[in-house]
Short mmCIF file of C-alpha atoms and ligand atoms in Angstrom, two decimals:
data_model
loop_
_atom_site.label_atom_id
_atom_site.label_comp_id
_atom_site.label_asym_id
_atom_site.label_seq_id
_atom_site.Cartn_x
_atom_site.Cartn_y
_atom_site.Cartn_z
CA UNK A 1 -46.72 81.60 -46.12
CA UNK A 2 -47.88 78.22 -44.99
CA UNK A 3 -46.41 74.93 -46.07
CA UNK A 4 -47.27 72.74 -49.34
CA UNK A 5 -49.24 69.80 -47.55
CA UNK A 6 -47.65 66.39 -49.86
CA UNK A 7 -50.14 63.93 -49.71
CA UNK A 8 -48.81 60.73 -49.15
CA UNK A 9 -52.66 59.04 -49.19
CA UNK A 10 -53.46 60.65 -52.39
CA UNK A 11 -49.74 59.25 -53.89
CA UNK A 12 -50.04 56.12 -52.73
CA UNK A 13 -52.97 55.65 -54.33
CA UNK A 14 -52.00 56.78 -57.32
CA UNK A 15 -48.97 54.27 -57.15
CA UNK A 16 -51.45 51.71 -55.80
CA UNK A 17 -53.30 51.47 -59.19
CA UNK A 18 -50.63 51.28 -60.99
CA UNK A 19 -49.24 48.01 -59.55
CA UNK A 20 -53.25 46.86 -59.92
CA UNK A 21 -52.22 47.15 -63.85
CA UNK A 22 -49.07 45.47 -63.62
CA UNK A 23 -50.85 42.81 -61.30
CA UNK A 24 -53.01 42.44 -64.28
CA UNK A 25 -50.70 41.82 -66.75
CA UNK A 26 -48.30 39.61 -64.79
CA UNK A 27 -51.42 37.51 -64.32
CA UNK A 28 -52.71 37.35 -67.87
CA UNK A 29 -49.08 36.97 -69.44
CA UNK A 30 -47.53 34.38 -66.66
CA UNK A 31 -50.56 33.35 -64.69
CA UNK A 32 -48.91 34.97 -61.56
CA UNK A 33 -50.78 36.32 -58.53
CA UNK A 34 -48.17 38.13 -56.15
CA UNK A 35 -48.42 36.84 -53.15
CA UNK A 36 -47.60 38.23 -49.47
CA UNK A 37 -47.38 36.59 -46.31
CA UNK A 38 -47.51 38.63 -42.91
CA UNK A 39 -46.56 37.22 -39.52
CA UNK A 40 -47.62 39.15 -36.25
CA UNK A 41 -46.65 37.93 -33.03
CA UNK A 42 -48.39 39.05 -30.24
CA UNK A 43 -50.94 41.99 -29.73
CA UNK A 44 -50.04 45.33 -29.94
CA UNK A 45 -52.82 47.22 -31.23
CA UNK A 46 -50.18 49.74 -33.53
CA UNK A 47 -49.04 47.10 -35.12
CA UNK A 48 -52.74 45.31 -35.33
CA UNK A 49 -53.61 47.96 -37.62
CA UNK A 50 -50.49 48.53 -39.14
CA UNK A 51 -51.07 44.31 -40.43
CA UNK A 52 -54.98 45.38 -41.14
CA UNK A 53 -53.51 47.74 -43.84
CA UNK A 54 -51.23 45.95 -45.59
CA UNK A 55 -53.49 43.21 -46.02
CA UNK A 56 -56.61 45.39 -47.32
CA UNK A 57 -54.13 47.21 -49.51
CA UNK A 58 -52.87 43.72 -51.60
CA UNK A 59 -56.63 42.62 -51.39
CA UNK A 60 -56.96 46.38 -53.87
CA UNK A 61 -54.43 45.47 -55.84
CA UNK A 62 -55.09 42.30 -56.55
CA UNK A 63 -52.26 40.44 -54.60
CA UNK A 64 -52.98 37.57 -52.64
CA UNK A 65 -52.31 37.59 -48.92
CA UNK A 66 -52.17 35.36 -45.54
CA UNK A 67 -52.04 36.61 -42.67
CA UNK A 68 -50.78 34.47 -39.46
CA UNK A 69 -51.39 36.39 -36.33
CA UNK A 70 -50.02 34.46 -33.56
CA UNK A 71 -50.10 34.74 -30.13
CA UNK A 72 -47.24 36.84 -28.06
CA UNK A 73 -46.13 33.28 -26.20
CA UNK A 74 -45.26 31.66 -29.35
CA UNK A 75 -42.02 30.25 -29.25
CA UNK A 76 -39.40 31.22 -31.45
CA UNK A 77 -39.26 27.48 -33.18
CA UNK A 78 -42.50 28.00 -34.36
CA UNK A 79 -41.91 31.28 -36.35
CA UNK A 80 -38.91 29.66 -37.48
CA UNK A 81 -40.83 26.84 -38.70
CA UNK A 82 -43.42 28.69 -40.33
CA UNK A 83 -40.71 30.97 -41.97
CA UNK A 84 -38.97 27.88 -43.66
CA UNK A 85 -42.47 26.97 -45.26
CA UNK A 86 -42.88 30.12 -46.51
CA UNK A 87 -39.74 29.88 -48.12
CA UNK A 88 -40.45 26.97 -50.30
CA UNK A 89 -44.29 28.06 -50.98
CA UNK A 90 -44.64 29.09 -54.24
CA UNK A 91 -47.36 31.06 -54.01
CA UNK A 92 -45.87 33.32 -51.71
CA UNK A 93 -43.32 35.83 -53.25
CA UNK A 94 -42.87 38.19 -50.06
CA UNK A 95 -42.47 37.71 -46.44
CA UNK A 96 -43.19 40.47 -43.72
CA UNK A 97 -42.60 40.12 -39.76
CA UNK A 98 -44.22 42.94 -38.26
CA UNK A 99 -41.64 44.47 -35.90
CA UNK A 100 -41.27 45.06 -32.99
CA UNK A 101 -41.36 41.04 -32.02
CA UNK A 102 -41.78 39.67 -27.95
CA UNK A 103 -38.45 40.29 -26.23
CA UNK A 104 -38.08 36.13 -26.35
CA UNK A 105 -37.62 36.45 -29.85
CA UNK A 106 -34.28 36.78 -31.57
CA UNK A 107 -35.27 39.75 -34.33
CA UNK A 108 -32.06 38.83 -35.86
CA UNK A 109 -32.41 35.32 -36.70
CA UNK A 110 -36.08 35.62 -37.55
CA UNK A 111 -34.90 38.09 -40.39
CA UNK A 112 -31.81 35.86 -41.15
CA UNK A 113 -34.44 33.07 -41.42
CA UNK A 114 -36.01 34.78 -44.73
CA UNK A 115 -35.51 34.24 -48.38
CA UNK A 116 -33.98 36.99 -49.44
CA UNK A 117 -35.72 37.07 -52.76
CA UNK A 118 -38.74 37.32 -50.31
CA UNK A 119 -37.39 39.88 -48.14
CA UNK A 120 -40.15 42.47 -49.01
CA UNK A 121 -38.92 44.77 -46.26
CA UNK A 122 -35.53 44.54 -47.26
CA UNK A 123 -34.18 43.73 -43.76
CA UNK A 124 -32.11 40.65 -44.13
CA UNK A 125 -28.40 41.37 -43.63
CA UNK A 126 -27.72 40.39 -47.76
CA UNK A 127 -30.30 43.09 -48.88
CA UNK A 128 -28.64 45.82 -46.47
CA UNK A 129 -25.23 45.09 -47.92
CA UNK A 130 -26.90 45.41 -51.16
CA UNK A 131 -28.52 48.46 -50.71
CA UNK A 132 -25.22 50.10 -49.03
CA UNK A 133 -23.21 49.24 -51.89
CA UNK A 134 -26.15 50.82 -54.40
CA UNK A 135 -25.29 49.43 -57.50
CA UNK A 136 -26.76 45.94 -56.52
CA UNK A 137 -30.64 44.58 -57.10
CA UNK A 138 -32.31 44.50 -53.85
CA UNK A 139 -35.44 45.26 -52.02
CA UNK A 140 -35.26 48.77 -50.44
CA UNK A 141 -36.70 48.96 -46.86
CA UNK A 142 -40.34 50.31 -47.12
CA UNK A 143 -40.27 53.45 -45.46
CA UNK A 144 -37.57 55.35 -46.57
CA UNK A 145 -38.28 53.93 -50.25
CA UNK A 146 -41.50 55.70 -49.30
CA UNK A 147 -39.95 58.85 -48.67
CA UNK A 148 -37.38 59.17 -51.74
CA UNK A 149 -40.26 58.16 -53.63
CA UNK A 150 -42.92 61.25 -52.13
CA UNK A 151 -40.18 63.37 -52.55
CA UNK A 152 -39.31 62.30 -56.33
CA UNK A 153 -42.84 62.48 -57.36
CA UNK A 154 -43.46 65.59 -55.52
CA UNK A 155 -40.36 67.29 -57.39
CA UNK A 156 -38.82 67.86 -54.53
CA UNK A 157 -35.00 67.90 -55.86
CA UNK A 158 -32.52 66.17 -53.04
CA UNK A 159 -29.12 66.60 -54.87
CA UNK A 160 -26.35 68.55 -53.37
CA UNK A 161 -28.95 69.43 -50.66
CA UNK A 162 -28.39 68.89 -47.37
CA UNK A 163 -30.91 66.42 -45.37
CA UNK A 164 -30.54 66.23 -41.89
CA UNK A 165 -32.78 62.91 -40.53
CA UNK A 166 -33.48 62.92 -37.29
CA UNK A 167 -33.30 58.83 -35.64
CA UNK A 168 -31.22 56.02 -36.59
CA UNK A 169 -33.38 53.14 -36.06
CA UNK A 170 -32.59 50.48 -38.30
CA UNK A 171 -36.00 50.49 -39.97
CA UNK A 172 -36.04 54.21 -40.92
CA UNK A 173 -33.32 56.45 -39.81
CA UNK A 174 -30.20 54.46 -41.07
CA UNK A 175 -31.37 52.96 -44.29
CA UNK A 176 -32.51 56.45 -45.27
CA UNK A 177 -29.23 58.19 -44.61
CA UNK A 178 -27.77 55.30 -46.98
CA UNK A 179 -30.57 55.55 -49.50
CA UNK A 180 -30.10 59.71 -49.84
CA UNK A 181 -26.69 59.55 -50.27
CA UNK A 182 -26.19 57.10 -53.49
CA UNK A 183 -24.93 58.35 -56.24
CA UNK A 184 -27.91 57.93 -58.11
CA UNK A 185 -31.30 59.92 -59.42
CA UNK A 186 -33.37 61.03 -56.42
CA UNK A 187 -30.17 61.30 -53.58
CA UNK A 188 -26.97 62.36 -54.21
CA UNK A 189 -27.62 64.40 -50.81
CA UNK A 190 -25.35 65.73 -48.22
CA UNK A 191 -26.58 63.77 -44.95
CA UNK A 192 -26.67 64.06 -41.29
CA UNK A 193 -28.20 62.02 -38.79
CA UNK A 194 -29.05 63.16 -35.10
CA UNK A 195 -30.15 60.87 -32.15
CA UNK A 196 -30.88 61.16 -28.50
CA UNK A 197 -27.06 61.70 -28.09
CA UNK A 198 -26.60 64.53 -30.40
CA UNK A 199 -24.93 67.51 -28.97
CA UNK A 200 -26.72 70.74 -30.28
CA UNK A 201 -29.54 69.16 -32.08
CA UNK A 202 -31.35 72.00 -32.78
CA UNK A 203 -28.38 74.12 -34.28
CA UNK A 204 -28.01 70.69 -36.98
CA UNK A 205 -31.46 70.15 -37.74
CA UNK A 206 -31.65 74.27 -38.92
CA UNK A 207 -29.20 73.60 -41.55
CA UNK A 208 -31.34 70.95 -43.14
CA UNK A 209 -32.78 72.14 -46.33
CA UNK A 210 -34.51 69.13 -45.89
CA UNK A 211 -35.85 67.87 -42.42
CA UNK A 212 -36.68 63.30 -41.57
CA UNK A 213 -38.40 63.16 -38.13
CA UNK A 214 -38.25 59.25 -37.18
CA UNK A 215 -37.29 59.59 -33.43
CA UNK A 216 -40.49 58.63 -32.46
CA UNK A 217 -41.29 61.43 -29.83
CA UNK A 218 -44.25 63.89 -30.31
CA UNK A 219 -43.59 67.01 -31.30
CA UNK A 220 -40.24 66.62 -30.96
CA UNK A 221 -39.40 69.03 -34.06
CA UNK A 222 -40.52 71.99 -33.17
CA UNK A 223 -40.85 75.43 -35.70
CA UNK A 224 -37.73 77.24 -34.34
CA UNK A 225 -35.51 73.97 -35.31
CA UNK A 226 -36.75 74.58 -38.92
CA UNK A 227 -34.87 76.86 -41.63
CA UNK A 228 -37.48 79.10 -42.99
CA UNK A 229 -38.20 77.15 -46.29
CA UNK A 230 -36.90 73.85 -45.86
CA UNK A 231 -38.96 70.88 -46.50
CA UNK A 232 -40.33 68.41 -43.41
CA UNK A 233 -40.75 64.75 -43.70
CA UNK A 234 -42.61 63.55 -40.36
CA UNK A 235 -42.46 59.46 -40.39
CA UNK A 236 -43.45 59.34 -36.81
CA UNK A 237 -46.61 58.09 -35.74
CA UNK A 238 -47.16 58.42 -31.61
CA UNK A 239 -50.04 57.79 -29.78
CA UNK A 240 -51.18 60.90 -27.88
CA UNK A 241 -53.88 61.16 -24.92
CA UNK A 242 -56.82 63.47 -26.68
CA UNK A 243 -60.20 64.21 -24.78
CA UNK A 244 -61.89 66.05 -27.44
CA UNK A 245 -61.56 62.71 -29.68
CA UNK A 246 -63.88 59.79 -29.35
CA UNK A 247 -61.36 57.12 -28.80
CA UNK A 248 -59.38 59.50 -26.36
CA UNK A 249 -56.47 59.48 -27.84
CA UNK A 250 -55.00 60.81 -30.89
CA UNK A 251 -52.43 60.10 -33.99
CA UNK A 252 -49.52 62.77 -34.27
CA UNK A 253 -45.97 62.65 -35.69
CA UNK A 254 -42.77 63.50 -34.49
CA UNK A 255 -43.42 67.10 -35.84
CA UNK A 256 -45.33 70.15 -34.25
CA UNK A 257 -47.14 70.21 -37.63
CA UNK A 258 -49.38 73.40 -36.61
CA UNK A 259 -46.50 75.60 -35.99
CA UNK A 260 -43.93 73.93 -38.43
CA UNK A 261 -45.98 74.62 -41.56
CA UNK A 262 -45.61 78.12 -41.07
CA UNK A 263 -41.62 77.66 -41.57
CA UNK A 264 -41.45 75.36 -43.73
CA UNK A 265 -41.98 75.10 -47.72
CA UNK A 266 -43.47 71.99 -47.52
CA UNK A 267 -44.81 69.36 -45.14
CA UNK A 268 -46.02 66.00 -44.91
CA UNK A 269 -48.97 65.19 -42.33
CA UNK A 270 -49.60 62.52 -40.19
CA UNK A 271 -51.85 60.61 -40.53
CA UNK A 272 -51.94 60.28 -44.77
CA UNK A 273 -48.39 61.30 -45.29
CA UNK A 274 -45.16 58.68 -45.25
CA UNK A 275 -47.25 55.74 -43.41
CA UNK A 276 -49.62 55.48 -46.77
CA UNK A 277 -46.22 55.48 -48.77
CA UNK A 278 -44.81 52.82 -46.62
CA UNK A 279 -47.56 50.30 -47.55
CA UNK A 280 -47.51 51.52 -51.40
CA UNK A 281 -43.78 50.37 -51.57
CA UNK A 282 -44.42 47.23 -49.96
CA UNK A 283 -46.95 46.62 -52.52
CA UNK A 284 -44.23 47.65 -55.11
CA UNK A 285 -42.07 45.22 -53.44
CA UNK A 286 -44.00 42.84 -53.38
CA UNK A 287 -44.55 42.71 -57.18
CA UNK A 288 -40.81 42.98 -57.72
CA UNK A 289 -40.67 39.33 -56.31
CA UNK A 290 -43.17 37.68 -57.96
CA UNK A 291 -41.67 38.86 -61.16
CA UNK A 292 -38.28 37.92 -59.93
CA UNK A 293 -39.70 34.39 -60.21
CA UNK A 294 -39.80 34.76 -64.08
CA UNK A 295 -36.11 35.13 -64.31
N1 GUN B 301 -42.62 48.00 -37.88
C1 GUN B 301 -42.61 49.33 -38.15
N2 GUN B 301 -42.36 49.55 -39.46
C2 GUN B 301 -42.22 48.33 -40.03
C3 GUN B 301 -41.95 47.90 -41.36
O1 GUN B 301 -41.79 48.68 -42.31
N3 GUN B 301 -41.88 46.56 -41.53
C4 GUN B 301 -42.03 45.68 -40.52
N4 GUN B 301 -41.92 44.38 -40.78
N5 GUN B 301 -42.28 46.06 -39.26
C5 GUN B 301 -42.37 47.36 -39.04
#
């Protein structure tokens, strides 16, 4: 039996239009556009069109957004700079850096830098803290907020199941370990995380009745790691050399989708699976801040 494909372009979407409504009405009832502000520092293309996306998608929903793209010298004062006027510009609720940043640049105190009511990605050190304790209001990180949310909406029940994520970047692999394990609607799992140190990997990641690639390696999950049945969750996106494309190269995950989808019970793709959900959350984000501004 092959795979359930969950469509994480269709979703987000879906979820998309939805926060177009509630744009609407926060702008008729409070005269409030949400705004978002995106900083990119230097020129990788991923993360060119990674910037390209999340602007196009607040320009759908009606959300304002800026867009600084600066160049990779810029020095760290600068950002800094910018970052503080951000912070008192009203018209701005959220504020994104796109990671990864030049090595010259502290990540750290860029992220310390931001409001944290305008920490749309939910990376500042307060909204981690928050989110590890569970009970708290914060911004979840985009990603894995994506992925409890593909799997919610998809029915896909995570309770007393075991996940098994494989990564522990700060951006994906560690928030969602935290996220899956709350006690709370949509987690309450039994998680494990393996890395590039695990011993036995592939024994772990077959007792996942649910499987998170984010090592960022292609094909790294191959179908004899994978329980018959269990559900895969491929957040990687790598660059891959491809002659019979036109660019030469193509987009996989971190999955070997063609021969995992014959194990598992359901699959996400890449492209049009978590990265769509990733920019739907931000969105959702986004409009979470603008509203916190009504309080
Ligand atoms: N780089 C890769 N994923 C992300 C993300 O979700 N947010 C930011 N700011 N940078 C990223």
């Amino acid at each position: 039996m092959t795979a359930r494909i969950l469509d994480g372009k269709v979703l987000s979407l879906t979820i998309q239009s939805e926060i177009a409504t509630a744009a609407e009405q926060l702008k008729r009832e409070h005269n409030i556009v949400p705004g978002l502000a995106v900083i990119l520092v230097g020129d990788d293309p991923a993360s060119q069109v990674y910037v390209r996306n999340k602007a196009k998608a607040c320009e759908r929903v009606g959300f304002h957004s800026k867009t600084f793209a600066l160049p990779s010298e810029t020095a760290q004062k600068y950002i800094m700079d910018l970052i503080k006027e951000l912070n008192k510009d009203n018209a701005i609720h959220g504020i994104l850096v796109q990671l990864p940043l030049p090595h010259h640049i502290d990540e750290n105190a860029i992220i310390n830098a931001i409001n944290t009511d305008k920490d749309v990605d939910g990376f500042h050190p307060i909204n981690v803290g928050r989110m590890v304790i569970g009970k708290e209001d914060c911004f979840l990180p985009c990603t894995p907020f994506g992925i409890q949310t593909l799997m919610m909406r998809n029915g896909i029940e995570t309770g007393g199941r075991h996940v098994v994520i494989v990564g522990r970047s700060n951006i994906v692999g560690k928030p969602t370990a935290i996220i899956l394990m709350q006690k709370a609607v949509g987690a309450d799992a039994t998680v494990t995380v393996c890395h590039s140190r695990t011993k036995n990997l592939p024994e772990i990641v077959r007792q996942g009745d649910i499987v998170i690639a984010a090592i960022g390696r292609a094909n790294f999950v191959t179908a004899d790691m994978v329980s018959p049945g269990a559900v895969v969750i491929d957040v990687g996106i790598n660059r891959v050399k491809d002659f019979s494309t036109k660019t030469g190269y193509a987009l996989v995950g971190d999955v070997d989708f063609e021969n995992v989808k014959e194990v598992a019970s359901a699959i996400t793709p890449v492209p049009g699976g978590i990265g769509p959900m990733t920019i739907a959350m931000l969105l959702f984000n986004t409009l979470k801040a603008a509203r916190k501004t009504l309080k």
